[in-house]
PDB file of C-alpha atoms in Angstrom:
ATOM      1  CA  MET G  18     -43.298 138.317-103.716  1.00 60.00           C
ATOM      2  CA  LEU G  19     -43.238 141.964-102.676  1.00 59.00           C
ATOM      3  CA  GLU G  20     -44.667 142.957-105.992  1.00 67.00           C
ATOM      4  CA  SER G  21     -47.665 140.653-105.549  1.00 76.00           C
ATOM      5  CA  PRO G  22     -50.534 142.049-103.448  1.00 78.00           C
ATOM      6  CA  ILE G  23     -52.172 138.620-103.650  1.00 82.00           C
ATOM      7  CA  ALA G  24     -49.117 136.904-102.098  1.00 81.00           C
ATOM      8  CA  LEU G  25     -48.921 139.517 -99.317  1.00 82.00           C
ATOM      9  CA  ASP G  26     -52.684 139.147 -98.629  1.00 83.00           C
ATOM     10  CA  GLU G  27     -52.298 135.346 -98.403  1.00 85.00           C
ATOM     11  CA  LEU G  28     -49.459 135.718 -95.890  1.00 85.00           C
ATOM     12  CA  ASP G  29     -51.644 138.082 -93.870  1.00 83.00           C
ATOM     13  CA  MET G  30     -54.426 135.452 -93.919  1.00 86.00           C
ATOM     14  CA  LEU G  31     -51.970 132.772 -92.670  1.00 89.00           C
ATOM     15  CA  LYS G  32     -50.948 135.018 -89.747  1.00 85.00           C
ATOM     16  CA  VAL G  33     -54.587 135.660 -88.858  1.00 88.00           C
ATOM     17  CA  ARG G  34     -55.050 131.862 -88.741  1.00 91.00           C
ATOM     18  CA  GLY G  35     -52.201 131.525 -86.262  1.00 91.00           C
ATOM     19  CA  PHE G  36     -49.312 130.593 -88.515  1.00 89.00           C
ATOM     20  CA  LYS G  37     -45.865 131.985 -87.771  1.00 87.00           C
ATOM     21  CA  ILE G  38     -44.024 133.412 -90.770  1.00 80.00           C
ATOM     22  CA  LEU G  39     -40.235 132.997 -90.851  1.00 74.00           C
ATOM     23  CA  LEU G  40     -37.820 134.798 -93.109  1.00 74.00           C
ATOM     24  CA  ASP G  41     -34.810 132.549 -93.694  1.00 74.00           C
ATOM     25  CA  ASP G  42     -31.230 133.505 -94.611  1.00 69.00           C
ATOM     26  CA  PHE G  43     -31.482 137.163 -93.658  1.00 72.00           C
ATOM     27  CA  GLY G  44     -28.163 138.769 -94.559  1.00 66.00           C
ATOM     28  CA  ALA G  45     -27.202 136.280 -97.237  1.00 60.00           C
ATOM     29  CA  GLY G  46     -26.437 137.856-100.572  1.00 55.00           C
ATOM     30  CA  TYR G  47     -28.565 140.933-101.266  1.00 51.00           C
ATOM     31  CA  SER G  48     -30.912 141.729 -98.393  1.00 56.00           C
ATOM     32  CA  ASN G  49     -33.102 144.799 -98.821  1.00 62.00           C
ATOM     33  CA  ILE G  50     -34.204 145.735 -95.321  1.00 71.00           C
ATOM     34  CA  SER G  51     -37.003 147.975 -96.622  1.00 69.00           C
ATOM     35  CA  TYR G  52     -39.126 144.907 -97.243  1.00 72.00           C
ATOM     36  CA  LEU G  53     -39.169 143.968 -93.510  1.00 75.00           C
ATOM     37  CA  ARG G  54     -42.222 146.095 -92.911  1.00 74.00           C
ATOM     38  CA  LYS G  55     -44.046 144.907 -96.012  1.00 74.00           C
ATOM     39  CA  ILE G  56     -44.084 141.162 -95.316  1.00 78.00           C
ATOM     40  CA  PRO G  57     -45.949 139.939 -92.274  1.00 81.00           C
ATOM     41  CA  ILE G  58     -42.967 138.216 -90.683  1.00 85.00           C
ATOM     42  CA  ASP G  59     -42.796 136.905 -87.097  1.00 89.00           C
ATOM     43  CA  ILE G  60     -39.288 135.432 -86.983  1.00 91.00           C
ATOM     44  CA  ILE G  61     -36.171 136.369 -88.872  1.00 91.00           C
ATOM     45  CA  LYS G  62     -33.372 133.874 -89.160  1.00 92.00           C
ATOM     46  CA  ILE G  63     -29.993 135.563 -89.483  1.00 91.00           C
ATOM     47  CA  ASP G  64     -27.826 133.731 -92.058  1.00 89.00           C
ATOM     48  CA  ARG G  65     -24.721 131.879 -90.866  1.00 91.00           C
ATOM     49  CA  SER G  66     -22.583 134.135 -93.054  1.00 88.00           C
ATOM     50  CA  LEU G  67     -23.276 136.960 -90.612  1.00 87.00           C
ATOM     51  CA  ILE G  68     -22.780 134.736 -87.520  1.00 92.00           C
ATOM     52  CA  SER G  69     -19.745 132.603 -88.364  1.00 91.00           C
ATOM     53  CA  ARG G  70     -17.108 135.143 -87.438  1.00 92.00           C
ATOM     54  CA  VAL G  71     -18.798 136.867 -84.475  1.00 95.00           C
ATOM     55  CA  ALA G  72     -16.373 135.331 -81.960  1.00 95.00           C
ATOM     56  CA  ASN G  73     -13.230 136.333 -83.804  1.00 94.00           C
ATOM     57  CA  ASP G  74     -13.972 139.554 -85.681  1.00 94.00           C
ATOM     58  CA  LYS G  75     -14.847 142.943 -84.167  1.00 95.00           C
ATOM     59  CA  GLY G  76     -16.542 144.074 -87.433  1.00 93.00           C
ATOM     60  CA  SER G  77     -18.762 140.985 -87.462  1.00 91.00           C
ATOM     61  CA  GLN G  78     -19.717 141.603 -83.881  1.00 95.00           C
ATOM     62  CA  ILE G  79     -20.712 145.206 -84.635  1.00 95.00           C
ATOM     63  CA  ILE G  80     -22.800 144.140 -87.606  1.00 91.00           C
ATOM     64  CA  ALA G  81     -24.520 141.254 -85.732  1.00 94.00           C
ATOM     65  CA  LYS G  82     -25.173 143.363 -82.636  1.00 96.00           C
ATOM     66  CA  ASN G  83     -26.807 146.134 -84.658  1.00 94.00           C
ATOM     67  CA  ILE G  84     -28.867 143.823 -86.859  1.00 92.00           C
ATOM     68  CA  ILE G  85     -30.173 142.056 -83.749  1.00 95.00           C
ATOM     69  CA  SER G  86     -30.881 145.280 -82.073  1.00 96.00           C
ATOM     70  CA  MET G  87     -32.740 146.678 -85.108  1.00 91.00           C
ATOM     71  CA  LEU G  88     -34.784 143.481 -85.514  1.00 92.00           C
ATOM     72  CA  LYS G  89     -35.705 143.418 -81.817  1.00 94.00           C
ATOM     73  CA  GLU G  90     -36.803 147.053 -81.976  1.00 92.00           C
ATOM     74  CA  LEU G  91     -39.060 146.103 -84.886  1.00 90.00           C
ATOM     75  CA  ASP G  92     -40.605 143.354 -82.672  1.00 91.00           C
ATOM     76  CA  TYR G  93     -39.280 140.322 -84.499  1.00 92.00           C
ATOM     77  CA  ILE G  94     -38.110 137.130 -82.908  1.00 94.00           C
ATOM     78  CA  VAL G  95     -34.450 136.824 -83.924  1.00 96.00           C
ATOM     79  CA  LEU G  96     -32.951 133.363 -84.678  1.00 96.00           C
ATOM     80  CA  ALA G  97     -29.270 132.961 -85.470  1.00 96.00           C
ATOM     81  CA  GLU G  98     -28.127 130.009 -87.526  1.00 94.00           C
ATOM     82  CA  GLY G  99     -24.697 128.513 -87.681  1.00 94.00           C
ATOM     83  CA  VAL G 100     -23.739 128.757 -84.011  1.00 96.00           C
ATOM     84  CA  GLU G 101     -20.721 126.459 -83.772  1.00 95.00           C
ATOM     85  CA  ASP G 102     -19.220 127.260 -80.335  1.00 96.00           C
ATOM     86  CA  ALA G 103     -20.049 128.361 -76.831  1.00 96.00           C
ATOM     87  CA  GLU G 104     -18.350 131.749 -77.294  1.00 97.00           C
ATOM     88  CA  THR G 105     -20.575 132.657 -80.290  1.00 97.00           C
ATOM     89  CA  ALA G 106     -23.667 131.456 -78.397  1.00 97.00           C
ATOM     90  CA  GLU G 107     -22.821 133.668 -75.424  1.00 97.00           C
ATOM     91  CA  ILE G 108     -22.077 136.709 -77.592  1.00 97.00           C
ATOM     92  CA  LEU G 109     -25.393 136.390 -79.389  1.00 97.00           C
ATOM     93  CA  LYS G 110     -27.201 135.910 -76.062  1.00 97.00           C
ATOM     94  CA  ASP G 111     -25.577 139.110 -74.805  1.00 97.00           C
ATOM     95  CA  PHE G 112     -26.721 140.892 -77.958  1.00 97.00           C
ATOM     96  CA  GLY G 113     -30.303 139.895 -77.223  1.00 97.00           C
ATOM     97  CA  CYS G 114     -30.730 137.139 -79.790  1.00 97.00           C
ATOM     98  CA  ASP G 115     -33.825 135.127 -78.948  1.00 97.00           C
ATOM     99  CA  GLU G 116     -32.926 131.751 -80.437  1.00 96.00           C
ATOM    100  CA  ALA G 117     -29.959 130.003 -81.977  1.00 96.00           C
ATOM    101  CA  GLN G 118     -29.284 126.865 -83.912  1.00 94.00           C
ATOM    102  CA  GLY G 119     -26.096 125.081 -84.986  1.00 95.00           C
ATOM    103  CA  TYR G 120     -23.673 122.300 -84.317  1.00 94.00           C
ATOM    104  CA  PHE G 121     -22.803 123.769 -80.885  1.00 94.00           C
ATOM    105  CA  PHE G 122     -26.234 122.567 -79.704  1.00 91.00           C
ATOM    106  CA  SER G 123     -26.465 119.388 -81.759  1.00 90.00           C
ATOM    107  CA  ARG G 124     -25.625 117.758 -85.021  1.00 90.00           C
ATOM    108  CA  PRO G 125     -28.622 116.551 -87.056  1.00 91.00           C
ATOM    109  CA  LEU G 126     -30.295 113.667 -85.299  1.00 92.00           C
ATOM    110  CA  HIS G 127     -32.384 110.747 -86.375  1.00 93.00           C
ATOM    111  CA  PRO G 128     -35.910 111.265 -84.972  1.00 93.00           C
ATOM    112  CA  THR G 129     -35.565 108.267 -82.691  1.00 94.00           C
ATOM    113  CA  MET G 130     -32.568 109.920 -80.968  1.00 93.00           C
ATOM    114  CA  ILE G 131     -34.356 113.170 -80.107  1.00 92.00           C
ATOM    115  CA  PRO G 132     -35.929 112.059 -76.789  1.00 92.00           C
ATOM    116  CA  ASP G 133     -32.542 110.940 -75.425  1.00 92.00           C
ATOM    117  CA  TRP G 134     -30.927 114.164 -76.612  1.00 90.00           C
ATOM    118  CA  LEU G 135     -33.676 116.267 -74.982  1.00 89.00           C
ATOM    119  CA  ASN G 136     -33.274 114.417 -71.628  1.00 89.00           C
ATOM    120  CA  ALA G 137     -29.469 114.870 -71.720  1.00 88.00           C
ATOM    121  CA  SER G 138     -29.304 118.406 -73.116  1.00 73.00           C
ATOM    122  CA  PRO G 139     -28.456 121.264 -70.802  1.00 71.00           C
ATOM    123  CA  TYR G 140     -30.309 123.676 -73.120  1.00 64.00           C
TER     124      TYR G 140
END
């Protein structure tokens, strides 16, 4: 997509029309951070592979903290996926992560169950 000026123009047009552009799976496999300034992205979702060991591994904490810091300084909304426990959620919050998703908050729900979950959820 980075090689296609037409695709980049189309993304720019979507942003102008109010769409939010999200980059999924950041940090999974090969991630070239140089493209971050080329694509008109609003939200970057950090892959669970970078989040899963944050509570238990100092190296993972250092990596996550610095990635979140860098993305925030570049004015992105940062979303972490794969948050499985309260400790990981708190660490990410302390690092400045904007949003999180994972089984700690909820397992997948049938649409009819969402209102009850929203009313009962402390989040």
